[in-house]
CSV table of C-alpha atoms in Angstrom, one decimal:
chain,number,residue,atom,x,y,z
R,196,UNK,CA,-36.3,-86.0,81.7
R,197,UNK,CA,-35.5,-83.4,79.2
R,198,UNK,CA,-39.4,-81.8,79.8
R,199,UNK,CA,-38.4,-82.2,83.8
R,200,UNK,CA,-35.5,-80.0,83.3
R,201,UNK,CA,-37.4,-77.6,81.2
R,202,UNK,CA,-39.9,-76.8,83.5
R,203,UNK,CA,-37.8,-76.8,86.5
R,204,UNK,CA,-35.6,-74.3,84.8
R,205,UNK,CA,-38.5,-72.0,84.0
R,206,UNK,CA,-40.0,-72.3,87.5
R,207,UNK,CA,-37.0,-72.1,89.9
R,208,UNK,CA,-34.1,-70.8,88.0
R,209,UNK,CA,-35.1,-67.6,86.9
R,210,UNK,CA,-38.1,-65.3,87.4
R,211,UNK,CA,-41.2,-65.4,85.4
R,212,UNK,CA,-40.5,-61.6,84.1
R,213,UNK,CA,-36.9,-62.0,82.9
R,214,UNK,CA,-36.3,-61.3,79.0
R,215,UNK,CA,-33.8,-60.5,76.5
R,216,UNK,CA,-35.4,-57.4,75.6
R,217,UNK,CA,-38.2,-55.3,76.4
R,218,UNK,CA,-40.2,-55.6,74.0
R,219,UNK,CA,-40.9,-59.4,74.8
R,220,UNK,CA,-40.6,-59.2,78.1
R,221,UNK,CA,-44.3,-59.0,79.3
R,222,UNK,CA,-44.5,-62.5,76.5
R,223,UNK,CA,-42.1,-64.2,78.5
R,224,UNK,CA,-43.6,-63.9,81.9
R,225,UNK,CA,-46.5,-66.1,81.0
R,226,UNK,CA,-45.4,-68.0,79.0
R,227,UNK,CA,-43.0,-69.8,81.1
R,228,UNK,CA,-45.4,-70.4,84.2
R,229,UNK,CA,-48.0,-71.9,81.5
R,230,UNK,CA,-45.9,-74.3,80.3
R,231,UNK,CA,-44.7,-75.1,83.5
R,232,UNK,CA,-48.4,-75.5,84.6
R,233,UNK,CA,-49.1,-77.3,81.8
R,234,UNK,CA,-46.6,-80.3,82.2
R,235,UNK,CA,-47.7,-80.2,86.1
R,236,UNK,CA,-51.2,-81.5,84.7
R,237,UNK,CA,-49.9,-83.6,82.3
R,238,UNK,CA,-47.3,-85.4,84.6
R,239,UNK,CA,-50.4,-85.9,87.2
R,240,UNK,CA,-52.6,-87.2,84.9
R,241,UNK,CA,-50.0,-89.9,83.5
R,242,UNK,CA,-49.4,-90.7,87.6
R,243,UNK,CA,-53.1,-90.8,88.0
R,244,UNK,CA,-53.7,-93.1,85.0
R,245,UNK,CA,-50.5,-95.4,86.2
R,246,UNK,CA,-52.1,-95.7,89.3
R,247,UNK,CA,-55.4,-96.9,88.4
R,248,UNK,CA,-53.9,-99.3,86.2
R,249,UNK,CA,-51.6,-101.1,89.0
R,250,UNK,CA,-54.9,-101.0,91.5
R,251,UNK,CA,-56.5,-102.5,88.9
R,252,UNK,CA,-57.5,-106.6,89.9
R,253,UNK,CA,-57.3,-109.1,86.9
R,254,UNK,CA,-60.5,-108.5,84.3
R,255,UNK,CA,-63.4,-110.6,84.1
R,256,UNK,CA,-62.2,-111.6,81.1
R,257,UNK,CA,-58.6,-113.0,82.6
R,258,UNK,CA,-60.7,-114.6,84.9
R,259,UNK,CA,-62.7,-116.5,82.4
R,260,UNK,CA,-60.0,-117.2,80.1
R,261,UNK,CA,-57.6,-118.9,82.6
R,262,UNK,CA,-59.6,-120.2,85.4
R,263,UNK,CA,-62.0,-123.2,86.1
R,264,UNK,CA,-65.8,-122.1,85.8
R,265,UNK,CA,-67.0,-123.0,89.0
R,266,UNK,CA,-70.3,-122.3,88.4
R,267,UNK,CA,-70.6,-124.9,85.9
R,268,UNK,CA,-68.3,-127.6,86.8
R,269,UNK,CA,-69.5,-129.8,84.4
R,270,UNK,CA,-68.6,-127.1,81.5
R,271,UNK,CA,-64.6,-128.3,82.8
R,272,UNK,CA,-65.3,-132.1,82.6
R,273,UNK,CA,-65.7,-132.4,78.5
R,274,UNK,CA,-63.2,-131.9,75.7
R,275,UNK,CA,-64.1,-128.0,74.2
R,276,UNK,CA,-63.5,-126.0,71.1
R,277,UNK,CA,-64.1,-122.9,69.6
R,278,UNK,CA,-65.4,-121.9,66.1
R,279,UNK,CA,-62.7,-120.3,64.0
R,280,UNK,CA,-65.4,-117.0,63.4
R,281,UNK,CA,-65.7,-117.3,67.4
R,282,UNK,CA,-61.7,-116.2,67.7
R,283,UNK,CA,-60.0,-112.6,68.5
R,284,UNK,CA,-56.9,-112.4,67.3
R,285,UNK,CA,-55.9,-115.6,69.0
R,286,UNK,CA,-58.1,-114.6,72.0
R,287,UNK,CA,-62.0,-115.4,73.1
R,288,UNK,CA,-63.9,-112.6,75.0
R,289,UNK,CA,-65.3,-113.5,78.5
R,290,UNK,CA,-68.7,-114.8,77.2
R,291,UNK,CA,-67.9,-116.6,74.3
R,292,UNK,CA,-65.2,-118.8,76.5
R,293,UNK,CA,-68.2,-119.1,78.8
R,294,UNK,CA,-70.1,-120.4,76.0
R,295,UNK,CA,-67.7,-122.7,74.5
R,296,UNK,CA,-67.3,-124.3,77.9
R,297,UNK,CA,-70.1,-127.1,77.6
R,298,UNK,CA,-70.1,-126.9,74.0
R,299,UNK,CA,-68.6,-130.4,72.6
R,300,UNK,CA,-66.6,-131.4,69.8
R,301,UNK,CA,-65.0,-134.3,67.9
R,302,UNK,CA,-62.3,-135.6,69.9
R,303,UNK,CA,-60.2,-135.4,66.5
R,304,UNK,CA,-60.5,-131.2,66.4
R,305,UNK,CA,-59.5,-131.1,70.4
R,306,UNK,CA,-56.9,-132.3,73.0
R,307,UNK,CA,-59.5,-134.5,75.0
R,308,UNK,CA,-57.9,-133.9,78.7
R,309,UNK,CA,-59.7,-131.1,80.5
R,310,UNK,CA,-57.7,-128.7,82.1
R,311,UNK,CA,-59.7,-128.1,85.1
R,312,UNK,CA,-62.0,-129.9,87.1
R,313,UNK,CA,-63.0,-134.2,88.5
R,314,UNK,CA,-62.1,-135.7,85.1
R,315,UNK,CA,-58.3,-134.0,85.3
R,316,UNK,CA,-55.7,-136.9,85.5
R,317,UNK,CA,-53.5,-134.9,87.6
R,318,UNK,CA,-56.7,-134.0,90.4
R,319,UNK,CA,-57.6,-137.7,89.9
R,320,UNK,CA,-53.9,-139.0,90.6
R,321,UNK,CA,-53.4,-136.5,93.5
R,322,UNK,CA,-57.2,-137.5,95.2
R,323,UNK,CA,-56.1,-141.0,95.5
R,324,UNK,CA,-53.3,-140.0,97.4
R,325,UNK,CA,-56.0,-139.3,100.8
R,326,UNK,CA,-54.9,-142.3,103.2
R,327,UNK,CA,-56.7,-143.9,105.8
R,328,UNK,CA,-54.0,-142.7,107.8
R,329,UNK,CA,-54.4,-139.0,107.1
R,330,UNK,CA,-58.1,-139.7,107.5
R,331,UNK,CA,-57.4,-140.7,111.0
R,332,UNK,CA,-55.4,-137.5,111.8
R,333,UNK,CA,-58.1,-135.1,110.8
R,334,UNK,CA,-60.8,-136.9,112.7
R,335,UNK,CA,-58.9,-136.4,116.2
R,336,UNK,CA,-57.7,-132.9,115.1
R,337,UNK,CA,-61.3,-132.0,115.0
R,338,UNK,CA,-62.8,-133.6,117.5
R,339,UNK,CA,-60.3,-132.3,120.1
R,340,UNK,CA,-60.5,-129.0,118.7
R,341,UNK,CA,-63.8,-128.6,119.3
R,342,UNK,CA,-62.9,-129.6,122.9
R,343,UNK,CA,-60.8,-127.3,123.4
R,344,UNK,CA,-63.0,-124.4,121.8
R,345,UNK,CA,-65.8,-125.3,124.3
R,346,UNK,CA,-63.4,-125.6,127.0
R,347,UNK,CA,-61.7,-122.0,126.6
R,348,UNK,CA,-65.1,-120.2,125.4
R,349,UNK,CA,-66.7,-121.4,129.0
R,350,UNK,CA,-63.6,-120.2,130.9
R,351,UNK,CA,-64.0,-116.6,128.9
R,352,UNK,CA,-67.6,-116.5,129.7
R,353,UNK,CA,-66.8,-117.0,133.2
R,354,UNK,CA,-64.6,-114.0,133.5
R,355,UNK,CA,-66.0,-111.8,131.3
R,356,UNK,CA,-67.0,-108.5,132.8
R,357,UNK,CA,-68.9,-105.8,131.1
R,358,UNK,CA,-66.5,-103.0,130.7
R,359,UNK,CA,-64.6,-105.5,128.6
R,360,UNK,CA,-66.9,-106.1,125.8
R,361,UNK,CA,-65.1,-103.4,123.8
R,362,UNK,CA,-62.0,-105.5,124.2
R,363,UNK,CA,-63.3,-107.9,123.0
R,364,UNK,CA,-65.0,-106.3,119.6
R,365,UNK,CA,-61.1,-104.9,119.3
R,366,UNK,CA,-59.4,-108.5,119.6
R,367,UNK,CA,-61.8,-109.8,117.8
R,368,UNK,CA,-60.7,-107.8,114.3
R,369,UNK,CA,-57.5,-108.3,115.5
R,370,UNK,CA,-58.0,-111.7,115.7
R,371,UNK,CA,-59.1,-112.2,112.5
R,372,UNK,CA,-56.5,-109.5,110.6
R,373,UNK,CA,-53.9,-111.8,111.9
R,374,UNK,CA,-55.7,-115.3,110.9
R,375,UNK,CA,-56.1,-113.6,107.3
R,376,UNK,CA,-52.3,-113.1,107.3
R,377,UNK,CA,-51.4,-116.1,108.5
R,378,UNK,CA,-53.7,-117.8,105.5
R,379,UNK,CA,-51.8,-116.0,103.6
R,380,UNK,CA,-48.7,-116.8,104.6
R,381,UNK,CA,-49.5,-120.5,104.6
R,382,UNK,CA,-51.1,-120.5,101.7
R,383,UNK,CA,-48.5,-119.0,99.8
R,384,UNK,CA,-45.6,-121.0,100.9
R,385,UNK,CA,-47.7,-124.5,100.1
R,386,UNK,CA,-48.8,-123.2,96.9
R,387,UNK,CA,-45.0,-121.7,95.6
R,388,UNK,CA,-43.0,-124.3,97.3
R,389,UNK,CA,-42.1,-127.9,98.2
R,390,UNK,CA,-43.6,-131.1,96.6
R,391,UNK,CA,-46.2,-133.8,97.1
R,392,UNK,CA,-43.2,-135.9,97.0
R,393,UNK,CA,-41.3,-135.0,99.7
R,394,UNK,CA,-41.5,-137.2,103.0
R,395,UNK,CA,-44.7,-136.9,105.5
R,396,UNK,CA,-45.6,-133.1,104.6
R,397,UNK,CA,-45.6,-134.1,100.7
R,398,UNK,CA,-48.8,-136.0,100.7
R,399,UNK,CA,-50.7,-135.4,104.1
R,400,UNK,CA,-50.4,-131.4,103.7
R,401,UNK,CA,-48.7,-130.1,100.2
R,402,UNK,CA,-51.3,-132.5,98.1
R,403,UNK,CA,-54.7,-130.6,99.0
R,404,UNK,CA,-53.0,-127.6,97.9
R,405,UNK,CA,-52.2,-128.6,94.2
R,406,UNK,CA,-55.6,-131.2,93.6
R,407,UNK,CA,-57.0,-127.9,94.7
R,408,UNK,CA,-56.1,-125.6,91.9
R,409,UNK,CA,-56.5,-128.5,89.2
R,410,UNK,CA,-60.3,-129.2,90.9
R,411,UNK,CA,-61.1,-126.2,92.8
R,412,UNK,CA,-64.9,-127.3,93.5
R,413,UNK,CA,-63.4,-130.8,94.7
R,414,UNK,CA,-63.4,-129.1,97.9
R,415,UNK,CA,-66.8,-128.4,97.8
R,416,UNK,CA,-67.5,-132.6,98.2
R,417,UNK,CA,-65.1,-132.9,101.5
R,418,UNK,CA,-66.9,-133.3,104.2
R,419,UNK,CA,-66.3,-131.1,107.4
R,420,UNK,CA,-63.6,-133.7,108.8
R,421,UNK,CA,-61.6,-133.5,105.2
R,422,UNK,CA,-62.1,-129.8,104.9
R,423,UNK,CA,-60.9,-128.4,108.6
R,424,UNK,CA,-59.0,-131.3,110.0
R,425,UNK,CA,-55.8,-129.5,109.2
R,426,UNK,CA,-56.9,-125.9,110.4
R,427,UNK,CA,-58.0,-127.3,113.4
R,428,UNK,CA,-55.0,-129.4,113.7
R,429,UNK,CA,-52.9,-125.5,113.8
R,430,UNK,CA,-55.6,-124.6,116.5
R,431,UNK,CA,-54.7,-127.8,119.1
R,432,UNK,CA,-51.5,-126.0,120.7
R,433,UNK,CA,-52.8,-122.7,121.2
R,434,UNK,CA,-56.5,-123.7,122.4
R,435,UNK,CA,-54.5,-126.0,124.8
R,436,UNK,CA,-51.9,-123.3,126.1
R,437,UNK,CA,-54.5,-120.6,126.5
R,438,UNK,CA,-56.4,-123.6,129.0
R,439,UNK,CA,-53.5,-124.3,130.5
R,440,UNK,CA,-53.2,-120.4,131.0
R,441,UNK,CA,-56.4,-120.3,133.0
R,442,UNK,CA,-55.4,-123.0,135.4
R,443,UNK,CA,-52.2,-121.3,136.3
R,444,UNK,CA,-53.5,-117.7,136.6
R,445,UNK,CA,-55.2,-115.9,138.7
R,446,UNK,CA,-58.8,-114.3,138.7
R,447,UNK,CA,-56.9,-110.8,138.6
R,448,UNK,CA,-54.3,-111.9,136.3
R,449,UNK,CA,-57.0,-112.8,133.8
R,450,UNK,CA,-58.5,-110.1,134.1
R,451,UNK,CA,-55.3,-107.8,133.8
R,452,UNK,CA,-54.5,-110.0,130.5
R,453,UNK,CA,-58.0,-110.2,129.2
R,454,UNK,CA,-57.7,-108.7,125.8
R,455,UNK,CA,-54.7,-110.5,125.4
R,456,UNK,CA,-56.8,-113.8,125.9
R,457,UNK,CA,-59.0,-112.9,123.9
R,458,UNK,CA,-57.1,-112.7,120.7
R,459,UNK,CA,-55.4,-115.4,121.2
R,460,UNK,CA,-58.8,-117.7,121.5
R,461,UNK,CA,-60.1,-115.4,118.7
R,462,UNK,CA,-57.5,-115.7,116.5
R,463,UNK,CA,-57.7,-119.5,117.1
R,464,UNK,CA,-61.2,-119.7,116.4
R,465,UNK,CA,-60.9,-117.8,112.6
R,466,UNK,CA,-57.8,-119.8,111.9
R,467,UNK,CA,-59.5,-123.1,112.4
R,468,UNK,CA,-62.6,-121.9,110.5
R,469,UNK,CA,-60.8,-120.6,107.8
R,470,UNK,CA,-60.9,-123.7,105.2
R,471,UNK,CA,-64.6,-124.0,105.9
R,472,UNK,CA,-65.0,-120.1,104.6
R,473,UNK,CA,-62.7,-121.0,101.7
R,474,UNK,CA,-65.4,-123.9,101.0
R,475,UNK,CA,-67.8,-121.3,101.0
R,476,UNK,CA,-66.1,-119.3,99.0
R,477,UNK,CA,-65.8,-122.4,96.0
R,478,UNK,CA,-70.0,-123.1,96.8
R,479,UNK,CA,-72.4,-121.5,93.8
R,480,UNK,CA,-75.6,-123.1,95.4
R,481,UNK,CA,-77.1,-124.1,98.8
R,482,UNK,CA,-75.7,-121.9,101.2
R,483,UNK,CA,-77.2,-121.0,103.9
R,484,UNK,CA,-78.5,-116.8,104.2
R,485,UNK,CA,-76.3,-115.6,106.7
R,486,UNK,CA,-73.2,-116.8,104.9
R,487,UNK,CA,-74.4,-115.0,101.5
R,488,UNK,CA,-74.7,-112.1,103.7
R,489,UNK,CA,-71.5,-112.3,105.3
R,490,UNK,CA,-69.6,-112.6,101.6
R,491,UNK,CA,-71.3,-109.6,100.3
R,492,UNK,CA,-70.6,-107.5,103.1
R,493,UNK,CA,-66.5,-108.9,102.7
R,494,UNK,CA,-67.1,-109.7,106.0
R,495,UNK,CA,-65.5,-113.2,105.4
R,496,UNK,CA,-63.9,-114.3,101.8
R,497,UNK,CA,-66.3,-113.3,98.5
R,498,UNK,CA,-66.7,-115.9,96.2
R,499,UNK,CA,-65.6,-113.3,92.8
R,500,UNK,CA,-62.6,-112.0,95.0
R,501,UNK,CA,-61.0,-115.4,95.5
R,502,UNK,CA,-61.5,-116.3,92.0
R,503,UNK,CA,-58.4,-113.8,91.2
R,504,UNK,CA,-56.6,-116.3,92.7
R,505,UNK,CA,-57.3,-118.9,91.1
R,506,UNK,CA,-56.2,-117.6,87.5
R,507,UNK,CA,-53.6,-119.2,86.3
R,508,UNK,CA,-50.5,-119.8,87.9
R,509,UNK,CA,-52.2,-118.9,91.1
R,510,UNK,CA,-49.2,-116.3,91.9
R,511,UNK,CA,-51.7,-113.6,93.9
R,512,UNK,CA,-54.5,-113.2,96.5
R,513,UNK,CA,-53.6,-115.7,99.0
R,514,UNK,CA,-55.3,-115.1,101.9
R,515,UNK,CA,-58.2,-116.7,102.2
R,516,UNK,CA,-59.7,-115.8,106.2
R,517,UNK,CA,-61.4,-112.5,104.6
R,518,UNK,CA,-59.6,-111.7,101.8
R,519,UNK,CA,-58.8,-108.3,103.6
R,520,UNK,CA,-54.9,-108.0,103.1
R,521,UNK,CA,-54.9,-109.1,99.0
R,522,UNK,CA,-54.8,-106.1,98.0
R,523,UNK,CA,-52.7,-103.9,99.9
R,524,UNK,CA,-50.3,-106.9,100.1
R,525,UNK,CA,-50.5,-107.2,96.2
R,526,UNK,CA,-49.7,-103.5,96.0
R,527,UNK,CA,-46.4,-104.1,98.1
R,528,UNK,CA,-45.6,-106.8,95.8
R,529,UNK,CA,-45.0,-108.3,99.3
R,530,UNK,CA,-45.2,-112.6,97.8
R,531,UNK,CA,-43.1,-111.7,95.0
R,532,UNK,CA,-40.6,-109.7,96.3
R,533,UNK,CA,-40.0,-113.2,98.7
R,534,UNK,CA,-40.3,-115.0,95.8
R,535,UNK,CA,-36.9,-113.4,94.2
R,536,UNK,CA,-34.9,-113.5,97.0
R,537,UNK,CA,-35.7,-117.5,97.7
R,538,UNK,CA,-34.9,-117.8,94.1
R,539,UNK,CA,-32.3,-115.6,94.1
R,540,UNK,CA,-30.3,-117.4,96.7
R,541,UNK,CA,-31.9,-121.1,96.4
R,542,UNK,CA,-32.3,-121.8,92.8
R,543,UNK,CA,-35.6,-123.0,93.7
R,544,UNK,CA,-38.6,-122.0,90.8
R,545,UNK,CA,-41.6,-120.7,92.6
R,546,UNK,CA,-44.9,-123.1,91.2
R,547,UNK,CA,-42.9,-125.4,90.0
R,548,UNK,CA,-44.2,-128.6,91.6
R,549,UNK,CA,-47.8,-127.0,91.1
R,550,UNK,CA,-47.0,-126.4,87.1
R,551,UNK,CA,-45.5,-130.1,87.0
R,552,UNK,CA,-48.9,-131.5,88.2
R,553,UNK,CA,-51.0,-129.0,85.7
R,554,UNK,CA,-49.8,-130.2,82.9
R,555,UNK,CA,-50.3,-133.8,84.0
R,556,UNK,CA,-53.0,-134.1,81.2
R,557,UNK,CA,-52.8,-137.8,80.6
């Protein structure tokens, strides 16, 4: 503050050329300017260095040290140790926690509950939970979704024109900015809040969320039914209002409305896909080209971006449609500003049903 003052003093208040005498009068006119120059660079430099530090995404290392290796699963299902000489100052680098990872050791030197992964006791307790009941759900969820998509894309098709194929490209990313939102959004609100105890929502659509953090590849063994039924479930109404929308309307109403329509169906179709690209984002082997492609061009959710999330306590980089909005919804602190004020005027601890189930060790 006191360096602010300075240098607003010697660059507003008074010319650069004033002096107490002549002699030193020529001294002070530059002088003051350099200094004031001087702290200009200085106070940009600090800004610029402040900056890069808050873009900055969580290091490889954080990454490593407090995340589930998914490309070696099996590295998270045995009790692991580390070497005394193989320590940091309490801390093990990137590779040498990558090492240690399928390196075994006497149960007596360890805890012998993995932390991550299809030997957990909490992912264990919380994959028994999956009912015949819920089973049922998904399978009409999907099948009628589908339905529905086939249903509303042949309508489309029928009254699609040329001249509104650039519509289409334009409701198309805004189709899918709003399903990567809306990930978000759901995401974040079943991962900070409620608990797999509470009545019907508890264990049908709060318990994917936290097996999924203490077994992230678990999702990479559900089948399509077991992986989408509750995306497409979101997708029924819509689909079905947008098909009831054809009936009603006219040819030139549709056509009046068509960009309109077609966000809505697009948005519905990235919304019900968006688990499956989450799966894909979890998969290390055996996908097909084109969906390789499509990560590395961020065209749908990278596999390395979404593993930010999935650092310990999961607190950032919710949305899972493309990934898009993590970062410039990081950046407005936008999750943990909602987080205080729920907190703030419920009492209610964000994660705390999620951090009761991760230490469930035993």
């Amino acid at each position: 503050m006191a360096e602010l003052c300075c240098a607003i003093f010697f660059t507003g208040a008074f010319p650069a050329n004033i002096s107490h005498n002549n002699n030193s009068g020529n001294k002070s006119g530059l002088c003051l300017p350099l200094f004031a120059a001087r702290y200009r660079r200085r106070k940009q430099n600090a800004t610029h260095t402040h900056a890069q530090k808050t873009m900055a995404a969580k290091s490889d290392k954080e990454i490593l040290e407090n995340s589930m290796y998914e490309d070696d699963p099996n590295g998270n299902s045995a009790p692991t140790a580390l070497h005394p000489e193989e320590q940091v100052d309490g801390q093990t680098t990137a590779n040498e926690a990558s090492t240690a990872s399928t390196r075994t050791v006497p149960a007596a030197a360890v805890v012998t509950s993995p932390r991550w992964g299809p030997q957990n006791k909490g992912a264990q307790e919380l994959a028994s939970l999956y009912s015949p009941g819920k089973r049922a759900q998904e399978i009409i969820c999907v099948y009628t979704c589908i339905g529905l998509m086939i249903i509303n894309l042949v309508l489309i098709a029928k009254h699609m024109r040329l001249e509104r194929i650039s519509v289409a490209f334009i409701s198309a990313l805004c189709g899918i900015i709003t399903a990567d939102f809306a990930s978000g959004l759901v995401h974040w609100a079943a991962d900070t809040w409620g608990s797999v105890d509470l009545p019907i929502i508890g264990r049908n659509f709060l318990r994917p969320f936290r097996e999924h953090h203490l077994d992230p590849t678990s999702i990479t063994r559900h089948d399509f039914v077991e992986t989408n039924g509750d995306n497409f479930m979101v997708g029924i109404p819509i689909l079905g209002y947008l098909a009831h929308y054809f009936y009603i309307k006219t040819p030139y109403e549709i056509q009046q409305n068509f960009g309109w329509i077609a966000y809505v169906f697009l948005c519905s179709i990235f919304v019900a896909m968006t688990n499956q690209i989450h799966k894909w984002s979890h998969t290390y082997w055996g996908l097909p080209r084109w969906v390789l492609l499509l990560q590395n061009c961020h065209i749908i959710l990278p596999r390395k971006h979404h593993r930010i999330h999935h650092v310990a306590p999961h607190e950032t980089y919710f949305c899972i449609t493309t990934g898009w909005l993590n970062w410039p919804l990081e950046q407005l602190r936008f999750w943990s500003s909602f987080e205080c004020i729920i907190e703030r005027f419920t009492g209610l601890k964000p994660r705390d049903d999620d951090l009761k189930w991760a230490k469930k060790l035993t």
